[in-house]
PDB file of C-alpha atoms in Angstrom:
ATOM      1  CA  MET G   1       0.000   0.000   0.000  1.00  0.00           C
ATOM      2  CA  LYS G   2       1.136   3.553  -0.645  1.00  0.00           C
ATOM      3  CA  ALA G   3       1.973   5.485   2.540  1.00  0.00           C
ATOM      4  CA  LEU G   4       2.452   9.113   3.599  1.00  0.00           C
ATOM      5  CA  SER G   5       4.245  10.545   6.664  1.00  0.00           C
ATOM      6  CA  VAL G   6       2.253  13.176   8.565  1.00  0.00           C
ATOM      7  CA  ARG G   7       3.263  15.062  11.720  1.00  0.00           C
ATOM      8  CA  TYR G   8       1.243  15.216  14.927  1.00  0.00           C
ATOM      9  CA  PRO G   9      -1.269  16.639  15.678  1.00  0.00           C
ATOM     10  CA  PHE G  10      -2.371  16.282  12.043  1.00  0.00           C
ATOM     11  CA  ALA G  11      -1.813  12.503  11.907  1.00  0.00           C
ATOM     12  CA  MET G  12      -4.195  11.997  14.818  1.00  0.00           C
ATOM     13  CA  ASP G  13      -6.701  14.510  13.424  1.00  0.00           C
ATOM     14  CA  ILE G  14      -6.787  12.391  10.266  1.00  0.00           C
ATOM     15  CA  ALA G  15      -7.249   9.148  12.258  1.00  0.00           C
ATOM     16  CA  LEU G  16     -10.158  10.722  14.165  1.00  0.00           C
ATOM     17  CA  GLY G  17     -11.814  11.879  10.939  1.00  0.00           C
ATOM     18  CA  ILE G  18     -11.487  15.552  11.905  1.00  0.00           C
ATOM     19  CA  LYS G  19      -9.012  16.420   9.154  1.00  0.00           C
ATOM     20  CA  THR G  20     -10.383  15.530   5.718  1.00  0.00           C
ATOM     21  CA  VAL G  21      -8.035  17.653   3.623  1.00  0.00           C
ATOM     22  CA  GLU G  22      -4.265  17.118   3.666  1.00  0.00           C
ATOM     23  CA  LEU G  23      -2.304  20.094   2.334  1.00  0.00           C
ATOM     24  CA  ARG G  24       0.802  19.342   0.313  1.00  0.00           C
ATOM     25  CA  SER G  25       3.224  21.243  -1.889  1.00  0.00           C
ATOM     26  CA  ARG G  26       2.851  18.599  -4.608  1.00  0.00           C
ATOM     27  CA  PRO G  27      -0.202  17.096  -6.277  1.00  0.00           C
ATOM     28  CA  THR G  28      -0.861  13.366  -6.358  1.00  0.00           C
ATOM     29  CA  THR G  29      -2.410  11.155  -9.003  1.00  0.00           C
ATOM     30  CA  HIS G  30      -2.880   8.407  -6.403  1.00  0.00           C
ATOM     31  CA  ARG G  31      -6.479   7.465  -5.626  1.00  0.00           C
ATOM     32  CA  GLY G  32      -7.676   4.842  -3.206  1.00  0.00           C
ATOM     33  CA  GLU G  33      -6.193   3.553   0.043  1.00  0.00           C
ATOM     34  CA  LEU G  34      -3.261   5.375   1.640  1.00  0.00           C
ATOM     35  CA  LEU G  35      -1.532   4.461   4.905  1.00  0.00           C
ATOM     36  CA  ILE G  36      -0.895   7.412   7.244  1.00  0.00           C
ATOM     37  CA  VAL G  37       2.330   7.109   9.239  1.00  0.00           C
ATOM     38  CA  SER G  38       3.179   9.421  12.143  1.00  0.00           C
ATOM     39  CA  SER G  39       6.329  11.375  11.413  1.00  0.00           C
ATOM     40  CA  LYS G  40       9.316  11.128  13.754  1.00  0.00           C
ATOM     41  CA  SER G  41       9.318  14.942  13.957  1.00  0.00           C
ATOM     42  CA  GLY G  42       6.577  17.271  15.156  1.00  0.00           C
ATOM     43  CA  VAL G  43       4.910  17.924  18.494  1.00  0.00           C
ATOM     44  CA  ASP G  44       4.572  15.373  21.267  1.00  0.00           C
ATOM     45  CA  TYR G  45       1.009  14.050  21.297  1.00  0.00           C
ATOM     46  CA  TYR G  46      -0.755  12.558  24.309  1.00  0.00           C
ATOM     47  CA  CYS G  47      -4.182  11.098  25.011  1.00  0.00           C
ATOM     48  CA  LYS G  48      -5.708  11.353  28.469  1.00  0.00           C
ATOM     49  CA  ASP G  49      -8.338   8.874  29.655  1.00  0.00           C
ATOM     50  CA  THR G  50     -10.980  11.053  31.346  1.00  0.00           C
ATOM     51  CA  GLU G  51     -12.237   8.114  33.461  1.00  0.00           C
ATOM     52  CA  THR G  52      -8.901   7.009  34.916  1.00  0.00           C
ATOM     53  CA  GLY G  53      -6.811  10.158  34.462  1.00  0.00           C
ATOM     54  CA  LYS G  54      -4.062   8.049  32.860  1.00  0.00           C
ATOM     55  CA  MET G  55      -1.960   9.676  30.163  1.00  0.00           C
ATOM     56  CA  TYR G  56      -0.653   7.915  27.052  1.00  0.00           C
ATOM     57  CA  GLU G  57       2.037   9.101  24.636  1.00  0.00           C
ATOM     58  CA  ALA G  58       1.345   8.535  20.950  1.00  0.00           C
ATOM     59  CA  PRO G  59       4.194   6.835  19.097  1.00  0.00           C
ATOM     60  CA  LYS G  60       6.163   8.654  16.447  1.00  0.00           C
ATOM     61  CA  GLY G  61       7.304   6.743  13.391  1.00  0.00           C
ATOM     62  CA  ALA G  62       4.368   4.313  13.416  1.00  0.00           C
ATOM     63  CA  GLN G  63       1.376   3.354  11.309  1.00  0.00           C
ATOM     64  CA  ILE G  64      -1.716   5.294  12.423  1.00  0.00           C
ATOM     65  CA  CYS G  65      -4.594   4.728   9.993  1.00  0.00           C
ATOM     66  CA  VAL G  66      -5.669   4.080   6.422  1.00  0.00           C
ATOM     67  CA  VAL G  67      -7.525   6.728   4.444  1.00  0.00           C
ATOM     68  CA  LYS G  68      -8.989   6.818   0.969  1.00  0.00           C
ATOM     69  CA  VAL G  69      -7.672   9.539  -1.348  1.00  0.00           C
ATOM     70  CA  ILE G  70     -10.739  10.815  -3.181  1.00  0.00           C
ATOM     71  CA  ASN G  71      -9.385  13.803  -5.086  1.00  0.00           C
ATOM     72  CA  CYS G  72      -6.465  16.211  -5.426  1.00  0.00           C
ATOM     73  CA  ARG G  73      -6.875  19.824  -6.475  1.00  0.00           C
ATOM     74  CA  GLN G  74      -5.455  23.285  -5.982  1.00  0.00           C
ATOM     75  CA  ALA G  75      -5.965  24.367  -2.351  1.00  0.00           C
ATOM     76  CA  THR G  76      -8.035  27.440  -1.478  1.00  0.00           C
ATOM     77  CA  ILE G  77      -8.548  29.307   1.794  1.00  0.00           C
ATOM     78  CA  ASP G  78     -11.926  27.561   2.002  1.00  0.00           C
ATOM     79  CA  ASP G  79      -9.968  24.350   2.792  1.00  0.00           C
ATOM     80  CA  ALA G  80      -8.590  25.754   6.068  1.00  0.00           C
ATOM     81  CA  GLU G  81     -11.205  24.302   8.428  1.00  0.00           C
ATOM     82  CA  LEU G  82     -11.159  20.823   6.835  1.00  0.00           C
ATOM     83  CA  ALA G  83      -7.333  20.891   6.870  1.00  0.00           C
ATOM     84  CA  CYS G  84      -7.235  21.995  10.558  1.00  0.00           C
ATOM     85  CA  VAL G  85      -5.174  25.112   9.778  1.00  0.00           C
ATOM     86  CA  GLU G  86      -5.670  28.863   9.705  1.00  0.00           C
ATOM     87  CA  PRO G  87      -6.593  30.419   6.326  1.00  0.00           C
ATOM     88  CA  GLU G  88      -3.279  32.290   6.224  1.00  0.00           C
ATOM     89  CA  ASP G  89      -1.450  28.929   6.404  1.00  0.00           C
ATOM     90  CA  ILE G  90      -2.690  28.046   2.916  1.00  0.00           C
ATOM     91  CA  LYS G  91      -0.137  29.375   0.451  1.00  0.00           C
ATOM     92  CA  GLU G  92      -0.361  29.794  -3.293  1.00  0.00           C
ATOM     93  CA  GLY G  93       0.645  26.622  -5.107  1.00  0.00           C
ATOM     94  CA  MET G  94      -0.493  24.241  -2.349  1.00  0.00           C
ATOM     95  CA  TYR G  95      -2.600  21.202  -3.136  1.00  0.00           C
ATOM     96  CA  ALA G  96      -5.587  19.828  -1.243  1.00  0.00           C
ATOM     97  CA  TRP G  97      -5.662  16.046  -1.035  1.00  0.00           C
ATOM     98  CA  GLU G  98      -9.258  15.138  -0.186  1.00  0.00           C
ATOM     99  CA  ILE G  99      -9.225  12.124   2.132  1.00  0.00           C
ATOM    100  CA  GLU G 100     -11.705   9.944   3.998  1.00  0.00           C
ATOM    101  CA  ILE G 101     -10.829   7.772   7.013  1.00  0.00           C
ATOM    102  CA  GLN G 102     -11.193   4.027   6.364  1.00  0.00           C
ATOM    103  CA  TYR G 103      -9.843   2.507   9.602  1.00  0.00           C
ATOM    104  CA  MET G 104      -7.238   2.898  12.334  1.00  0.00           C
ATOM    105  CA  THR G 105      -4.302   0.516  12.461  1.00  0.00           C
ATOM    106  CA  GLU G 106      -2.202  -1.266  15.030  1.00  0.00           C
ATOM    107  CA  PHE G 107       0.908   0.762  15.819  1.00  0.00           C
ATOM    108  CA  VAL G 108       3.566  -0.946  13.774  1.00  0.00           C
ATOM    109  CA  PRO G 109       6.888   0.939  13.599  1.00  0.00           C
ATOM    110  CA  CYS G 110       7.363   2.458  10.174  1.00  0.00           C
ATOM    111  CA  ILE G 111      10.100   4.734   8.875  1.00  0.00           C
ATOM    112  CA  GLY G 112       8.568   7.489   6.797  1.00  0.00           C
ATOM    113  CA  LYS G 113       9.887   9.266   3.727  1.00  0.00           C
ATOM    114  CA  LEU G 114       9.372  12.670   2.129  1.00  0.00           C
ATOM    115  CA  ASN G 115       7.144  11.481  -0.701  1.00  0.00           C
ATOM    116  CA  LEU G 116       4.706   8.619  -1.062  1.00  0.00           C
ATOM    117  CA  PHE G 117       6.350   5.293  -0.269  1.00  0.00           C
ATOM    118  CA  ASN G 118       5.310   1.639  -0.200  1.00  0.00           C
ATOM    119  CA  VAL G 119       4.520  -0.519   2.829  1.00  0.00           C
ATOM    120  CA  PRO G 120       3.730  -4.222   2.312  1.00  0.00           C
ATOM    121  CA  ASP G 121       0.024  -4.933   2.898  1.00  0.00           C
ATOM    122  CA  SER G 122       1.010  -7.846   5.151  1.00  0.00           C
ATOM    123  CA  GLU G 123       2.492  -5.341   7.651  1.00  0.00           C
ATOM    124  CA  ILE G 124      -0.751  -3.341   8.036  1.00  0.00           C
ATOM    125  CA  LYS G 125      -3.146  -4.525  10.758  1.00  0.00           C
ATOM    126  CA  GLU G 126      -6.650  -3.041  11.076  1.00  0.00           C
ATOM    127  CA  ASN G 127      -7.884  -1.791  14.456  1.00  0.00           C
ATOM    128  CA  HIS G 128     -11.540  -0.765  14.897  1.00  0.00           C
ATOM    129  CA  ASP G 129     -11.538  -0.216  18.680  1.00  0.00           C
ATOM    130  CA  MET G 130     -10.703   3.365  19.801  1.00  0.00           C
ATOM    131  CA  HIS G 131      -9.795   2.342  23.353  1.00  0.00           C
ATOM    132  CA  HIS G 132      -7.483  -0.407  22.093  1.00  0.00           C
ATOM    133  CA  PHE G 133      -6.046   2.122  19.649  1.00  0.00           C
ATOM    134  CA  VAL G 134      -5.102   4.493  22.498  1.00  0.00           C
ATOM    135  CA  TYR G 135      -4.039   1.741  24.919  1.00  0.00           C
ATOM    136  CA  GLN G 136      -1.320   0.783  22.435  1.00  0.00           C
ATOM    137  CA  PHE G 137       0.357   4.068  23.408  1.00  0.00           C
ATOM    138  CA  LYS G 138       2.984   4.093  26.132  1.00  0.00           C
ATOM    139  CA  GLU G 139       1.538   5.104  29.510  1.00  0.00           C
ATOM    140  CA  VAL G 140       3.333   8.099  31.013  1.00  0.00           C
ATOM    141  CA  VAL G 141       3.109   9.889  34.361  1.00  0.00           C
ATOM    142  CA  LYS G 142       3.347  13.335  32.783  1.00  0.00           C
ATOM    143  CA  PRO G 143       4.212  14.810  29.383  1.00  0.00           C
ATOM    144  CA  ARG G 144       7.905  15.200  28.571  1.00  0.00           C
ATOM    145  CA  SER G 145       7.509  18.497  26.749  1.00  0.00           C
ATOM    146  CA  LYS G 146       6.618  21.860  28.245  1.00  0.00           C
ATOM    147  CA  TYR G 147       3.736  22.500  25.815  1.00  0.00           C
ATOM    148  CA  PRO G 148       2.338  19.097  24.841  1.00  0.00           C
ATOM    149  CA  TYR G 149      -0.673  18.465  22.644  1.00  0.00           C
ATOM    150  CA  ILE G 150      -3.201  16.554  24.802  1.00  0.00           C
ATOM    151  CA  ALA G 151      -6.483  15.052  23.584  1.00  0.00           C
ATOM    152  CA  GLU G 152      -9.011  13.567  26.004  1.00  0.00           C
ATOM    153  CA  PHE G 153     -11.103  10.482  25.369  1.00  0.00           C
TER     154      PHE G 153
END
């Protein structure tokens, strides 16, 4: 399957179905399934269980979810909300990849690349349980970074 590296918090926004437009500097002719891999760079991302108060750190450099690429077109400022960015973040020459979440995956380590890359289908494991999805994260006492990105579930 084709794969794409995406930084947090955007990788998780895609997995949760919040982000349905991925902004890129290059267009794509790819349509169909696309594996989203969390980039090794970007912000630290945590999930907090509101029932137990436990905190979990999302893995970097791992498979996150599979989306379907529906379309690719020139981006406009109208894409800002669906891309989870501010309108001024959309620059001339950017492309809007329209995507739709298919399913979350097990967190399998995966080294990303700058462009689309291939991951063997046999290495991709579906996960349809949100709690199991989060409980794959490493439990932590407190965030390592001073200004972490924390989502509650």
